[in-house]
PDB file of C-alpha atoms in Angstrom:
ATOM      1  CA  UNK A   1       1.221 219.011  78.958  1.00  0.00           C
ATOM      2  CA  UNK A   2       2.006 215.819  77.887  1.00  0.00           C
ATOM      3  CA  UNK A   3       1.286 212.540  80.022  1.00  0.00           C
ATOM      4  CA  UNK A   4       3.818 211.470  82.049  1.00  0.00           C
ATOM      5  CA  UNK A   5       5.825 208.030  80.931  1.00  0.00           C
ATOM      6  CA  UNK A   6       6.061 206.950  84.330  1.00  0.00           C
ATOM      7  CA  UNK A   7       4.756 208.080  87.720  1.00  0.00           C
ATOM      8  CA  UNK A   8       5.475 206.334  91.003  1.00  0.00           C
ATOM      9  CA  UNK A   9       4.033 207.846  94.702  1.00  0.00           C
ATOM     10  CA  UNK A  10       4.442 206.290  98.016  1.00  0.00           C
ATOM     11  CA  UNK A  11       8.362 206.122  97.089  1.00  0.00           C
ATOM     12  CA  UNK A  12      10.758 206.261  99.881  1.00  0.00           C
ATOM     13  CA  UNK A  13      13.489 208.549  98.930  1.00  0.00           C
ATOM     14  CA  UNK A  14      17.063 208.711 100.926  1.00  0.00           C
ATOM     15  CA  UNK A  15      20.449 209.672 100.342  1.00  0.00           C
ATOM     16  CA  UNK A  16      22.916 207.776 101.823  1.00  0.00           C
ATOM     17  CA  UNK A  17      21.724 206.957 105.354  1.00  0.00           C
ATOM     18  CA  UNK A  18      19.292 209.579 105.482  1.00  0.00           C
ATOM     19  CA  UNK A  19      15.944 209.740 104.377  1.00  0.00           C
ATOM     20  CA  UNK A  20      14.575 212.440 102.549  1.00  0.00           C
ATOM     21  CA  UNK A  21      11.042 211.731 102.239  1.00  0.00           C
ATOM     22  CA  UNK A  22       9.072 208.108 103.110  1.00  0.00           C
ATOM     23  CA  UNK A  23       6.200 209.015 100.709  1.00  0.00           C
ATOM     24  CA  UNK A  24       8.013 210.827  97.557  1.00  0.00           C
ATOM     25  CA  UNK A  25       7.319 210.808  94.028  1.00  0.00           C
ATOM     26  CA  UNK A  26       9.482 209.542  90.881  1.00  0.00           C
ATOM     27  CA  UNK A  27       8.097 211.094  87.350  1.00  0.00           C
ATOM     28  CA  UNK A  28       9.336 210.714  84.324  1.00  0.00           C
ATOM     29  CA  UNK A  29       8.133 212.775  81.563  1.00  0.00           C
ATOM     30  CA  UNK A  30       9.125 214.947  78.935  1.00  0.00           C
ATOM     31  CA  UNK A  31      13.113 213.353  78.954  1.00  0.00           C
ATOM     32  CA  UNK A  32      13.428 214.483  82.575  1.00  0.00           C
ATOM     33  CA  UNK A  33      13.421 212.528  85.892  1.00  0.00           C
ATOM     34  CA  UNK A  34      11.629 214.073  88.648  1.00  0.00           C
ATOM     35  CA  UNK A  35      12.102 213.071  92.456  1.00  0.00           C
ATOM     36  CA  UNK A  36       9.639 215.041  94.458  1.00  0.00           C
ATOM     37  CA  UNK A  37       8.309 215.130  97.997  1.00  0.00           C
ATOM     38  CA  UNK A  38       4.916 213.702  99.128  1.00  0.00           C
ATOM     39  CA  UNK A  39       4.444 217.924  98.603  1.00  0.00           C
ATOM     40  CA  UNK A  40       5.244 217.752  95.567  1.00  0.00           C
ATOM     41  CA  UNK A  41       8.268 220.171  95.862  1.00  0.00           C
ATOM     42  CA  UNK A  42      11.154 218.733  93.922  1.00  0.00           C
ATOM     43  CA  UNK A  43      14.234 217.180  95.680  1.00  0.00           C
ATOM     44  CA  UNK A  44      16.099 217.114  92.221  1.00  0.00           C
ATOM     45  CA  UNK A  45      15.380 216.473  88.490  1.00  0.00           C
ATOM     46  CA  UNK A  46      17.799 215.890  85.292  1.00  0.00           C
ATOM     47  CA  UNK A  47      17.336 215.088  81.771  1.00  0.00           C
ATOM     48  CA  UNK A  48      17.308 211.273  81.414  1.00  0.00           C
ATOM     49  CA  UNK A  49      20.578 211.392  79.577  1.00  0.00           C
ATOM     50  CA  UNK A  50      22.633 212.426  82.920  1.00  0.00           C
ATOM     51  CA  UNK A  51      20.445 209.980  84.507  1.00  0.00           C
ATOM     52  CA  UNK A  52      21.328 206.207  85.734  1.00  0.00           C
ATOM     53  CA  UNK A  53      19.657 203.597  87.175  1.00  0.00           C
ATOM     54  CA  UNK A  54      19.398 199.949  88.454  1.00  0.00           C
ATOM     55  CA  UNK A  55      19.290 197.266  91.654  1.00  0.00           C
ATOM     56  CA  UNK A  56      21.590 197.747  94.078  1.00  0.00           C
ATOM     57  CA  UNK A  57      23.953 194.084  94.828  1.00  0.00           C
ATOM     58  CA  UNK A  58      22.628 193.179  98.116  1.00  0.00           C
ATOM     59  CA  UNK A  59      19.376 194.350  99.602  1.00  0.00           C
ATOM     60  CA  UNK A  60      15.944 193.829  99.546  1.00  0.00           C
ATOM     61  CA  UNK A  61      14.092 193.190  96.013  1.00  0.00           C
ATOM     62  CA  UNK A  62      12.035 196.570  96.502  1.00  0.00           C
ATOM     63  CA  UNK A  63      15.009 198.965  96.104  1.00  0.00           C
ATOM     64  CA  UNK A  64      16.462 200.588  93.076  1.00  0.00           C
ATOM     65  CA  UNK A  65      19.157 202.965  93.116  1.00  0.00           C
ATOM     66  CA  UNK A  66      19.039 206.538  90.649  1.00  0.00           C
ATOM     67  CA  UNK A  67      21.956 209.066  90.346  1.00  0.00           C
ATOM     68  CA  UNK A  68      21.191 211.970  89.291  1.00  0.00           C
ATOM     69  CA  UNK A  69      23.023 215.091  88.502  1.00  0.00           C
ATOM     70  CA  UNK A  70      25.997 212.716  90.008  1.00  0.00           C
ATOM     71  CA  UNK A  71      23.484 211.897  92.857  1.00  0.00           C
ATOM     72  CA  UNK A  72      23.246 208.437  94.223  1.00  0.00           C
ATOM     73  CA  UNK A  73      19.526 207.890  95.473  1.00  0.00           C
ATOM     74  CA  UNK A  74      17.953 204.598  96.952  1.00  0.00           C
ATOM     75  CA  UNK A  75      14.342 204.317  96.104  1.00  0.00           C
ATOM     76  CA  UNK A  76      12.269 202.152  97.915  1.00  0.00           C
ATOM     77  CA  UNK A  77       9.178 200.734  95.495  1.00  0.00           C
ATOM     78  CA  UNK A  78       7.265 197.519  95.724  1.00  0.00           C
ATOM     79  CA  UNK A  79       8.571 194.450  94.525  1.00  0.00           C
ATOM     80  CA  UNK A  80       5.816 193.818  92.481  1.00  0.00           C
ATOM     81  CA  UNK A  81       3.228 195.897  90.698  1.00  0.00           C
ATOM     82  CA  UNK A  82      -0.061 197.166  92.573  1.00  0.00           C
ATOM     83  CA  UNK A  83      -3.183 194.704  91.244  1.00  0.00           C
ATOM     84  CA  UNK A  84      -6.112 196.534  89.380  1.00  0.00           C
ATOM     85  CA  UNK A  85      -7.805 198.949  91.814  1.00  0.00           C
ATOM     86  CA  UNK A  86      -4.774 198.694  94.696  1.00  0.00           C
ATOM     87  CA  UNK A  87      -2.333 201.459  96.176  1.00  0.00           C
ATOM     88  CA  UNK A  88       1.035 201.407  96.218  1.00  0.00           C
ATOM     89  CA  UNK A  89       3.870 202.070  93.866  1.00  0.00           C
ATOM     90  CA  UNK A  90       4.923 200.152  90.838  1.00  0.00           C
ATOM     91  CA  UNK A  91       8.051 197.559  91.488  1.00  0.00           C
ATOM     92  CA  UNK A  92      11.411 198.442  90.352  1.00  0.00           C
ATOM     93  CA  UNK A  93      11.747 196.965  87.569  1.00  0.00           C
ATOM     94  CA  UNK A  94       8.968 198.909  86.164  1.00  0.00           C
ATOM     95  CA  UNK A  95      11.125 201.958  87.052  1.00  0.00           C
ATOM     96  CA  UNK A  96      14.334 201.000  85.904  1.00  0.00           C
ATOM     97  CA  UNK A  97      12.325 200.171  82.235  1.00  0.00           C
ATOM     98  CA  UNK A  98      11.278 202.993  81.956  1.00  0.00           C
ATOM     99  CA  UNK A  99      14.856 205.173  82.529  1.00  0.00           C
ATOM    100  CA  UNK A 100      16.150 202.846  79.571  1.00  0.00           C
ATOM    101  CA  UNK A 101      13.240 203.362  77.266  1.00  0.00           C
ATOM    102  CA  UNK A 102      13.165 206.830  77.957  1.00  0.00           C
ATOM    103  CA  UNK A 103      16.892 207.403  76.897  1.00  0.00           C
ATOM    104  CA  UNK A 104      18.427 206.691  80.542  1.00  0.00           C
ATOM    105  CA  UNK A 105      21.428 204.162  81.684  1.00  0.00           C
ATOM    106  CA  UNK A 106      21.522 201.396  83.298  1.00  0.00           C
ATOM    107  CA  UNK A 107      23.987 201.276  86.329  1.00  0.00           C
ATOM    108  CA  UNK A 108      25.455 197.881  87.572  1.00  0.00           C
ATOM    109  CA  UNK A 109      25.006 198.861  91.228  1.00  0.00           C
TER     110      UNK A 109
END
């Protein structure tokens, strides 16, 4: 299996006004974006072309916004990136990167 592009846990995941999981995962690997659980089971995955993402307007600078399959998620990462040897996820703009170099879109909210 090849490594994964980009791997993010600790990830808040909601839908709307709900939240689905306060310590997901985001993957990407292989063309495909997953969102899993802090299980691991998987809350919904695409191929990176039906995938967008980007900031939201207003909010804080942690948050990113993915739809999938049609699907508007807010993600909740850190605003910046862990230091050497820290926990936590990787900031958002990390993220969003990584759906455009991996053949995503960028969304303008």
């Amino acid at each position: 299996m090849a490594e994964p592009e980009f791997t993010a846990k600790g990830v808040r995941i909601g839908r709307r006004l709900r939240s689905l999981t306060r310590a997901g995962q985001v993957r990407i690997s292989g063309g495909r974006l997953e969102l899993l659980t802090s299980y691991g089971s998987e809350i919904d995955s695409a191929p990176l072309a039906a995938v967008s993402a980007g900031r939201p307007w207003f909010g804080p600078d942690g948050k990113a916004q993915a739809t999938v399959n049609g699907t508007r998620y807010s993600l909740t990462l850190g605003e910046d990136d862990p230091g050497p040897g820290e926990a936590g996820p990787p900031s958002v703009r990390r993220f969003i990167d990584a759906v455009h170099r991996a053949g995503g879109r960028l969304s303008g909210a």
